[in-house]
Amino acid sequence: MKKPRQGFRGLWNISFGFFGIQIGFALQNANVSRIFQSLGTSVDDLAFLWIAAPLTGLLVQPVIGHYSDRTWGRLGRRRPYFLAGAVLATAALVAMPNAPVLLVAAILLWLLDASLNVSMEPFRAFVGDMLPKSQRTAGYAFQTGFIGAGAVVGSLAPIVLTDVFGVANTAAGGGVPPSVQYGFYIGAAALFAAVLWTVLTTREYSPAEMAAFEDAEGEVAAAPATVRRGSGLAPLWIALGIAVIVAVERLALDKPLYILGGGLIAYGAALIVSAGLVRRGRGDNALSQILGDLAAMPQTMRRLALVQFFTWSALFIMWIYTTPIVTARAFGATDAASAAYNAGANWVGVLFAVYNGVAALWAFVMPALAARIGRRDTHVLGLLSGAAGFASFLVVRDPMVLVGSMVLIGIAWSSILTMPYAILSAALPQEKLGIYMGLFNIFIVLPQLIVSSVMGEVVRRFFPGDPVWAMGIAAAVIVAAAMAMLRVPRRA
């Protein structure tokens, strides 16, 4: 029995929830730096405050992937996680623009990002669950279309509220403007409604049906996930973490690097604990299973992991620094309470809407392009387009010309959201699609964690008062991603 192909309506229902999730991410990406600056933080400290986003993704997604593979109930396999994450993210979106102090805003960013990750991670596996292999490129492209459309809505919300409905774009005495507050309220409602749509209009296949589909389609067999030898490297990871912490202390490096060192120590400790549990015959636990699946990654996934590492380093630099770069260079403003700064911050929302809108449109071009030149080369072209867009920030000051920069980045963004997942899903065992999609996210959030830890120090030491050079670094890093992509087989 082969997995049924989905028509337009089925593809719509499977992916529509991502429209709402991406509204939440877009509001976060375009406005959190603005909220932090409105509450008194400096541009040099933005990277540290943003560390919540990658750290929560690093912890949450593998765990959610592991358990969603093993869940089955009235709502199915993935849908309980869609719904739970949406409820929590809705509450965080409502609360964040009302944060009275910086600490509360930072805590709410942790909650918001963790909740969005709880909903988002199973959606990646959901496409693989619901579609046959022959339809997955189209399925992930369809998902990318909704991601782009949701991001346009979220990014444009504050400026539309100001220019069309006359909502104030500055707050008396500083603070978060009403346009941002109402944008977050609208985004919260849209997120919940979109996810609820997918929950109510889809029916997941039962475990028995999935097993029959695997036999009929010749899916990849799952590798064992027990950890027996991985603990041998634990002392090395722990020593490396200690070295990072000592270097931070001795060389007076940026304090966020303590988190990176602590993470390395924690990973080494987890290997030791897991190996001990396996030796005592207790290997059937979440920690050992997750670490075992990480060690047993298919080769295609390993090669794509390096591509993701470079790619998302560049993207995170953009999300952190676009607002201070555009407001300072294109609008001549550094005071977060000024009208010029807030006009520039609203323009950043427009720019983010442009690259997401282009991504949504390019998603319908990519399946045909990939059929002609292959998925690998399609992604290489997309990444190089993004590199050109990032590099252009070094020479462009005109706000309107920056729209062209974002068109190039939008092509890259569309490919980033589609091609790695289309390639990866064919190389993964169906019964472990959730955990491997969650583990794949490690190579998305780990570079973000590193960027959050080091970019503040880099900008402060080498480019004081001129963060635009961070975009030059982003351009170089995404070129490295394109070069790494050439290691993936052309027919993958």
Coordinates of C-alpha atoms in Angstrom, one line a residue:
M1 CA 0.0 0.0 0.0
K2 CA 1.6 3.3 -1.1
K3 CA 1.1 6.6 0.6
P4 CA -1.6 8.6 -1.2
R5 CA -0.7 11.8 -3.1
Q6 CA -2.2 15.0 -1.7
G7 CA -4.0 17.5 -3.8
F8 CA -3.9 21.3 -3.4
R9 CA -6.3 21.3 -0.5
G10 CA -4.3 18.5 1.3
L11 CA -1.0 20.4 0.9
W12 CA -2.7 23.6 2.1
N13 CA -4.1 21.9 5.3
I14 CA -0.8 20.1 6.1
S15 CA 1.2 23.3 6.0
F16 CA -1.2 26.2 6.9
G17 CA -0.2 26.1 10.6
F18 CA 3.3 27.2 9.6
F19 CA 1.7 30.4 8.4
G20 CA 0.8 31.3 11.9
I21 CA 4.1 30.0 13.4
Q22 CA 6.1 32.2 11.0
I23 CA 4.0 35.3 11.9
G24 CA 5.3 34.7 15.5
F25 CA 8.9 34.2 14.3
A26 CA 8.7 37.3 12.1
L27 CA 7.4 39.5 14.9
Q28 CA 10.2 38.2 17.1
N29 CA 13.0 38.6 14.4
A30 CA 12.0 42.1 13.3
N31 CA 11.0 43.6 16.7
V32 CA 12.8 42.0 19.6
S33 CA 16.0 44.0 19.1
R34 CA 13.8 47.1 19.0
I35 CA 12.0 46.1 22.2
F36 CA 15.3 45.4 23.9
Q37 CA 16.7 48.8 22.8
S38 CA 13.5 50.5 23.9
L39 CA 14.0 49.1 27.3
G40 CA 17.5 50.4 27.6
T41 CA 20.0 47.9 26.2
S42 CA 22.9 48.9 23.9
V43 CA 23.6 47.6 20.5
D44 CA 26.7 45.8 21.8
D45 CA 24.6 43.7 24.2
L46 CA 22.0 42.6 21.7
A47 CA 23.8 39.4 20.7
F48 CA 23.9 38.3 24.3
L49 CA 20.1 38.9 24.9
W50 CA 19.3 37.0 21.7
I51 CA 21.1 33.9 23.0
A52 CA 17.7 32.7 24.3
A53 CA 16.6 31.8 20.8
P54 CA 19.3 29.3 19.8
L55 CA 19.6 27.8 23.2
T56 CA 16.0 27.0 23.5
G57 CA 15.9 25.5 20.1
L58 CA 19.0 23.4 20.8
L59 CA 17.3 21.9 23.9
V60 CA 13.7 21.7 22.8
Q61 CA 13.7 20.4 19.2
P62 CA 15.5 17.1 19.7
V63 CA 13.4 16.3 22.7
I64 CA 10.1 17.1 21.0
G65 CA 11.3 15.1 17.9
H66 CA 12.1 12.1 20.1
Y67 CA 8.7 12.1 21.9
S68 CA 6.6 13.0 18.8
D69 CA 8.0 9.9 17.1
R70 CA 6.6 7.8 20.0
T71 CA 3.3 9.6 20.5
W72 CA -0.1 8.4 19.5
G73 CA -3.4 9.5 20.8
R74 CA -6.7 11.1 19.9
L75 CA -4.9 14.0 18.2
G76 CA -2.4 11.7 16.5
R77 CA 1.3 11.9 16.5
R78 CA 2.5 15.4 15.7
R79 CA -0.7 17.5 16.3
P80 CA -0.6 17.5 20.1
Y81 CA 2.7 19.3 19.9
F82 CA 1.4 21.8 17.3
L83 CA -1.4 22.7 19.7
A84 CA 0.5 22.9 22.9
G85 CA 3.2 25.1 21.4
A86 CA 0.7 27.4 19.9
V87 CA -1.1 28.0 23.2
L88 CA 2.2 28.9 24.9
A89 CA 3.5 31.0 22.0
T90 CA 0.2 33.0 21.9
A91 CA 0.5 33.9 25.6
A92 CA 4.2 34.9 25.1
L93 CA 3.3 37.2 22.1
V94 CA 0.7 39.0 24.1
A95 CA 3.0 39.5 27.1
M96 CA 6.3 40.5 25.4
P97 CA 5.5 44.0 24.2
N98 CA 4.2 44.8 27.7
A99 CA 7.4 43.8 29.5
P100 CA 8.1 46.4 32.1
V101 CA 11.9 45.9 32.3
L102 CA 14.6 44.3 30.2
L103 CA 14.9 41.1 32.4
V104 CA 11.2 40.3 31.9
A105 CA 11.5 40.8 28.1
A106 CA 14.5 38.5 28.0
I107 CA 12.6 35.8 29.9
L108 CA 9.6 36.2 27.6
L109 CA 11.9 35.7 24.6
W110 CA 12.9 32.4 26.0
L111 CA 9.3 31.3 26.5
L112 CA 8.3 32.6 23.0
D113 CA 11.1 30.9 21.2
A114 CA 10.7 27.6 23.1
S115 CA 7.0 27.6 22.4
L116 CA 7.5 28.3 18.7
N117 CA 10.0 25.5 18.5
V118 CA 7.6 23.0 20.2
S119 CA 5.1 23.7 17.4
M120 CA 7.6 24.1 14.5
E121 CA 9.7 20.9 14.9
P122 CA 6.9 18.4 14.3
F123 CA 5.7 20.4 11.2
R124 CA 9.0 19.4 9.4
A125 CA 8.4 15.7 10.2
F126 CA 4.7 16.1 9.4
V127 CA 5.4 16.7 5.7
G128 CA 7.4 13.5 5.6
D129 CA 4.7 11.6 7.5
M130 CA 1.9 12.8 5.2
L131 CA 3.5 12.8 1.7
P132 CA 5.1 10.1 -0.5
K133 CA 8.7 10.7 -1.5
S134 CA 7.8 11.9 -4.9
Q135 CA 5.8 14.8 -3.5
R136 CA 8.1 15.9 -0.7
T137 CA 10.0 18.6 -2.7
A138 CA 6.6 20.2 -3.5
G139 CA 5.5 19.7 0.1
Y140 CA 8.4 21.5 1.6
A141 CA 8.1 24.2 -1.1
F142 CA 4.5 24.6 -0.2
Q143 CA 5.5 25.0 3.4
T144 CA 8.1 27.6 2.4
G145 CA 5.3 29.5 0.7
F146 CA 3.4 29.7 3.9
I147 CA 6.5 30.6 5.9
G148 CA 7.2 33.5 3.5
A149 CA 3.6 34.7 3.6
G150 CA 3.4 34.5 7.4
A151 CA 6.7 36.4 7.7
V152 CA 5.4 39.2 5.4
V153 CA 2.3 39.6 7.6
G154 CA 4.4 39.6 10.8
S155 CA 7.1 41.9 9.5
L156 CA 4.7 44.5 8.1
A157 CA 2.2 44.6 11.0
P158 CA 3.8 47.6 12.9
I159 CA 4.2 49.8 9.8
V160 CA 0.7 49.0 8.4
L161 CA -0.8 49.8 11.8
T162 CA 1.0 53.1 11.8
D163 CA 0.6 54.2 8.1
V164 CA -2.9 52.8 7.5
F165 CA -4.6 52.9 10.8
G166 CA -2.8 55.7 12.5
V167 CA -1.5 53.8 15.5
A168 CA 1.3 55.7 17.2
N169 CA 4.8 54.6 16.3
T170 CA 6.5 56.1 19.4
A171 CA 5.8 55.8 23.1
A172 CA 5.7 58.7 25.4
G173 CA 8.8 58.7 27.6
G174 CA 10.3 55.8 25.6
G175 CA 9.3 52.2 25.8
V176 CA 7.6 49.9 23.3
P177 CA 5.4 51.8 20.7
P178 CA 1.7 51.0 20.5
S179 CA 2.2 49.9 16.8
V180 CA 4.5 47.1 18.0
Q181 CA 2.1 46.1 20.9
Y182 CA -0.9 45.8 18.6
G183 CA 1.2 44.0 16.0
F184 CA 2.0 41.3 18.6
Y185 CA -1.6 41.0 19.7
I186 CA -2.8 40.4 16.1
G187 CA 0.1 38.0 15.5
A188 CA -0.9 36.0 18.6
A189 CA -4.5 35.6 17.3
A190 CA -3.3 34.6 13.8
L191 CA -0.8 32.1 15.1
F192 CA -3.3 30.3 17.2
A193 CA -6.0 30.3 14.5
A194 CA -3.6 29.0 11.8
V195 CA -2.3 26.1 13.9
L196 CA -5.8 25.2 15.0
W197 CA -6.7 25.0 11.3
T198 CA -4.1 22.3 10.6
V199 CA -5.0 20.4 13.8
L200 CA -8.7 20.3 12.8
T201 CA -8.4 19.6 9.1
T202 CA -5.8 16.9 9.0
R203 CA -5.9 13.2 9.9
E204 CA -2.6 11.5 10.6
Y205 CA -1.9 8.0 9.5
S206 CA -1.9 5.4 12.3
P207 CA 1.3 3.5 13.2
A208 CA 0.0 0.4 11.3
E209 CA -0.6 2.5 8.2
M210 CA 2.8 4.1 8.4
A211 CA 4.4 0.6 8.7
A212 CA 2.6 -0.5 5.6
F213 CA 3.7 2.6 3.7
E214 CA 7.3 2.0 4.7
D215 CA 7.2 -1.6 3.3
A216 CA 5.6 -0.4 0.1
E217 CA 7.9 2.5 -0.6
G218 CA 11.2 0.9 0.5
E219 CA 11.9 3.6 3.2
V220 CA 15.4 3.8 4.7
A221 CA 15.9 1.4 7.7
A222 CA 16.5 2.8 11.1
A223 CA 20.0 2.4 12.6
P224 CA 20.3 1.3 16.3
A225 CA 20.3 4.2 18.7
T226 CA 22.1 2.8 21.7
V227 CA 25.2 4.6 22.9
R228 CA 28.1 2.3 24.0
R229 CA 31.3 3.9 22.7
G230 CA 30.4 7.6 22.6
S231 CA 31.6 8.3 26.2
G232 CA 35.2 7.9 25.1
L233 CA 35.2 11.4 23.8
A234 CA 33.5 12.8 26.8
P235 CA 36.7 13.9 28.5
L236 CA 37.7 15.8 25.4
W237 CA 34.4 17.7 25.3
I238 CA 34.6 18.5 28.9
A239 CA 38.3 19.7 28.6
L240 CA 37.4 21.9 25.6
G241 CA 34.5 23.5 27.6
I242 CA 36.9 24.2 30.5
A243 CA 39.4 25.7 28.1
V244 CA 36.7 28.0 26.7
I245 CA 35.8 29.2 30.2
V246 CA 39.4 29.7 31.2
A247 CA 40.0 31.7 28.0
V248 CA 37.0 33.9 28.8
E249 CA 38.4 34.6 32.3
R250 CA 42.0 35.1 31.3
L251 CA 41.5 37.1 28.1
A252 CA 38.5 39.1 29.3
L253 CA 36.4 37.8 26.4
D254 CA 32.7 38.4 26.1
K255 CA 30.7 36.8 29.0
P256 CA 28.3 34.9 26.7
L257 CA 31.1 32.6 25.9
Y258 CA 30.7 31.1 29.4
I259 CA 27.5 29.6 28.0
L260 CA 29.3 28.0 25.1
G261 CA 31.9 26.5 27.5
G262 CA 29.2 25.3 29.8
G263 CA 27.4 23.6 26.9
L264 CA 30.4 21.7 25.9
I265 CA 30.9 20.5 29.5
A266 CA 27.2 19.5 29.6
Y267 CA 27.5 17.5 26.4
G268 CA 30.5 15.6 27.7
A269 CA 28.7 14.9 31.0
A270 CA 25.6 13.7 29.1
L271 CA 27.7 11.2 27.2
I272 CA 29.1 9.8 30.4
V273 CA 25.6 9.5 32.0
S274 CA 24.2 7.9 28.9
A275 CA 27.0 5.3 28.6
G276 CA 26.6 4.5 32.3
L277 CA 22.8 3.9 31.8
V278 CA 23.5 1.6 28.8
R279 CA 26.1 -0.5 30.7
R280 CA 23.5 -1.1 33.4
G281 CA 20.9 -2.3 30.8
R282 CA 18.9 0.9 31.0
G283 CA 19.6 2.2 27.5
D284 CA 15.9 2.7 26.6
N285 CA 15.8 6.2 27.9
A286 CA 15.4 9.5 26.0
L287 CA 18.9 10.7 26.6
S288 CA 20.6 7.6 25.3
Q289 CA 18.3 7.3 22.4
I290 CA 18.8 10.9 21.3
L291 CA 22.6 10.7 21.7
G292 CA 22.6 7.4 19.9
D293 CA 20.6 8.7 17.0
L294 CA 23.0 11.7 16.8
A295 CA 25.9 9.3 16.5
A296 CA 24.1 7.2 13.8
M297 CA 23.2 10.1 11.5
P298 CA 23.2 9.1 7.8
Q299 CA 26.1 10.5 5.7
T300 CA 23.9 12.8 3.7
M301 CA 22.7 14.4 7.0
R302 CA 26.3 14.8 8.2
R303 CA 27.2 16.7 5.0
L304 CA 24.0 18.9 5.1
A305 CA 24.8 19.6 8.8
L306 CA 27.9 21.6 7.8
V307 CA 25.9 23.5 5.2
Q308 CA 23.3 24.4 7.8
F309 CA 26.0 25.5 10.3
F310 CA 27.4 28.1 8.0
T311 CA 24.0 29.1 6.6
W312 CA 22.4 29.8 9.9
S313 CA 25.4 31.7 11.3
A314 CA 24.9 34.2 8.5
L315 CA 21.1 34.4 8.9
F316 CA 21.4 35.0 12.7
I317 CA 23.9 37.9 12.1
M318 CA 21.3 39.5 9.8
W319 CA 18.5 39.1 12.3
I320 CA 20.5 40.6 15.1
Y321 CA 22.1 43.5 13.3
T322 CA 19.8 44.7 10.5
T323 CA 17.8 47.0 12.7
P324 CA 20.8 48.9 14.2
I325 CA 22.5 49.0 10.8
V326 CA 19.6 50.4 8.8
T327 CA 18.5 52.9 11.5
A328 CA 22.0 54.2 11.8
R329 CA 23.2 54.2 8.1
A330 CA 20.0 54.8 6.2
F331 CA 18.1 56.9 8.8
G332 CA 20.9 58.5 10.7
A333 CA 19.5 57.6 14.1
T334 CA 20.8 55.7 17.1
D335 CA 18.4 56.9 19.8
A336 CA 15.8 54.2 20.2
A337 CA 13.2 56.7 21.5
S338 CA 13.5 59.0 18.4
A339 CA 11.0 59.2 15.6
A340 CA 13.8 58.6 13.0
Y341 CA 14.9 55.5 14.7
N342 CA 11.4 54.1 14.9
A343 CA 10.8 55.0 11.2
G344 CA 14.0 53.1 10.4
A345 CA 12.9 50.1 12.5
N346 CA 9.6 50.0 10.7
W347 CA 11.5 50.0 7.4
V348 CA 13.4 47.0 8.6
G349 CA 10.0 45.3 8.9
V350 CA 9.3 46.2 5.3
L351 CA 12.7 44.8 4.3
F352 CA 12.0 41.6 6.2
A353 CA 8.7 41.4 4.5
V354 CA 10.4 41.7 1.1
Y355 CA 12.7 38.8 1.6
N356 CA 10.0 36.7 3.0
G357 CA 7.6 37.6 0.2
V358 CA 10.3 36.8 -2.4
A359 CA 10.8 33.5 -0.6
A360 CA 7.1 32.7 -0.9
L361 CA 7.1 33.4 -4.6
W362 CA 10.4 31.6 -5.3
A363 CA 9.1 28.5 -3.6
F364 CA 6.9 27.9 -6.6
V365 CA 9.9 28.2 -9.0
M366 CA 12.2 25.9 -7.1
P367 CA 10.5 22.5 -7.8
A368 CA 10.8 23.1 -11.6
L369 CA 14.4 24.4 -11.2
A370 CA 15.4 21.5 -9.1
A371 CA 13.9 19.0 -11.6
R372 CA 16.1 20.7 -14.3
I373 CA 19.5 21.1 -12.5
G374 CA 19.0 19.1 -9.3
R375 CA 18.2 20.0 -5.7
R376 CA 21.9 20.4 -4.7
D377 CA 22.8 22.9 -7.4
T378 CA 19.5 24.7 -6.9
H379 CA 20.5 25.3 -3.3
V380 CA 24.1 26.3 -4.2
L381 CA 22.7 29.1 -6.5
G382 CA 20.3 30.2 -3.7
L383 CA 23.1 30.4 -1.2
L384 CA 25.3 32.5 -3.5
S385 CA 22.4 34.8 -4.1
G386 CA 22.1 35.4 -0.4
A387 CA 25.9 36.1 -0.2
A388 CA 25.5 38.9 -2.7
G389 CA 22.6 40.3 -0.8
F390 CA 24.5 40.4 2.5
A391 CA 27.6 41.9 0.9
S392 CA 25.6 44.7 -0.7
F393 CA 24.9 46.2 2.8
L394 CA 28.5 47.3 2.9
V395 CA 27.9 49.8 0.1
V396 CA 24.2 50.6 0.1
R397 CA 22.8 53.3 2.2
D398 CA 19.6 54.2 0.3
P399 CA 16.6 52.5 2.0
M400 CA 14.9 51.8 -1.3
V401 CA 18.0 50.2 -2.8
L402 CA 18.1 47.8 0.2
V403 CA 14.9 46.3 -1.2
G404 CA 17.1 44.8 -4.0
S405 CA 19.4 43.4 -1.4
M406 CA 16.5 41.7 0.3
V407 CA 15.3 40.2 -3.0
L408 CA 18.6 38.4 -3.3
I409 CA 18.4 37.2 0.3
G410 CA 14.8 36.1 -0.3
I411 CA 15.9 33.7 -3.0
A412 CA 18.4 32.3 -0.6
W413 CA 15.8 32.1 2.2
S414 CA 13.4 30.2 0.1
S415 CA 16.0 27.6 -0.8
I416 CA 17.2 27.3 2.8
L417 CA 13.7 26.5 3.9
T418 CA 13.1 23.9 1.2
M419 CA 16.0 22.1 -0.3
P420 CA 17.9 20.8 2.7
Y421 CA 14.7 19.2 4.0
A422 CA 13.6 17.8 0.7
I423 CA 17.1 16.2 0.4
L424 CA 17.2 15.0 4.0
S425 CA 13.7 13.4 4.1
A426 CA 14.7 10.9 1.5
A427 CA 17.8 9.8 3.5
L428 CA 16.0 9.3 6.8
P429 CA 14.1 6.3 8.3
Q430 CA 10.4 7.1 8.5
E431 CA 10.0 5.9 12.1
K432 CA 12.7 8.3 13.2
L433 CA 11.8 11.3 11.1
G434 CA 10.8 13.4 14.1
I435 CA 14.0 12.8 16.1
Y436 CA 16.3 13.3 13.1
M437 CA 14.5 16.5 12.1
G438 CA 15.0 17.7 15.7
L439 CA 18.7 16.7 15.7
F440 CA 19.1 18.5 12.3
N441 CA 18.0 21.6 14.1
I442 CA 21.1 21.4 16.3
F443 CA 23.1 22.5 13.3
I444 CA 20.7 25.4 12.9
V445 CA 20.8 26.6 16.5
L446 CA 24.4 25.8 17.4
P447 CA 25.8 28.4 15.0
Q448 CA 23.2 30.8 16.4
L449 CA 24.4 30.1 19.9
I450 CA 28.0 30.7 18.8
V451 CA 27.1 33.9 17.0
S452 CA 25.2 35.1 20.1
S453 CA 28.3 34.4 22.1
V454 CA 31.0 36.0 20.0
M455 CA 29.5 38.6 17.6
G456 CA 29.0 41.2 20.4
E457 CA 32.7 40.9 21.2
V458 CA 33.7 40.9 17.5
V459 CA 31.7 44.1 16.7
R460 CA 32.8 45.8 19.9
R461 CA 36.5 45.1 19.4
F462 CA 36.9 45.4 15.6
F463 CA 34.0 47.5 14.4
P464 CA 33.0 49.8 17.3
G465 CA 30.1 51.9 16.4
D466 CA 29.9 50.4 12.8
P467 CA 28.1 47.0 12.9
V468 CA 27.6 47.0 9.2
W469 CA 30.8 44.9 8.9
A470 CA 28.9 42.1 10.5
M471 CA 27.1 41.8 7.2
G472 CA 30.4 41.3 5.4
I473 CA 31.1 38.4 7.8
A474 CA 27.7 37.0 7.0
A475 CA 28.4 37.1 3.3
A476 CA 31.7 35.2 3.7
V477 CA 30.1 32.6 5.9
I478 CA 27.2 31.9 3.5
V479 CA 29.7 31.5 0.6
A480 CA 31.4 28.8 2.8
A481 CA 27.9 27.2 3.1
A482 CA 27.6 27.1 -0.7
M483 CA 31.1 25.5 -1.0
A484 CA 30.1 22.8 1.6
M485 CA 27.0 22.1 -0.3
L486 CA 29.1 20.8 -3.2
R487 CA 30.1 17.8 -1.0
V488 CA 26.4 16.6 -1.1
P489 CA 25.9 14.2 -4.0
R490 CA 24.2 15.9 -7.0
R491 CA 21.5 13.3 -7.1
A492 CA 20.8 13.3 -3.4

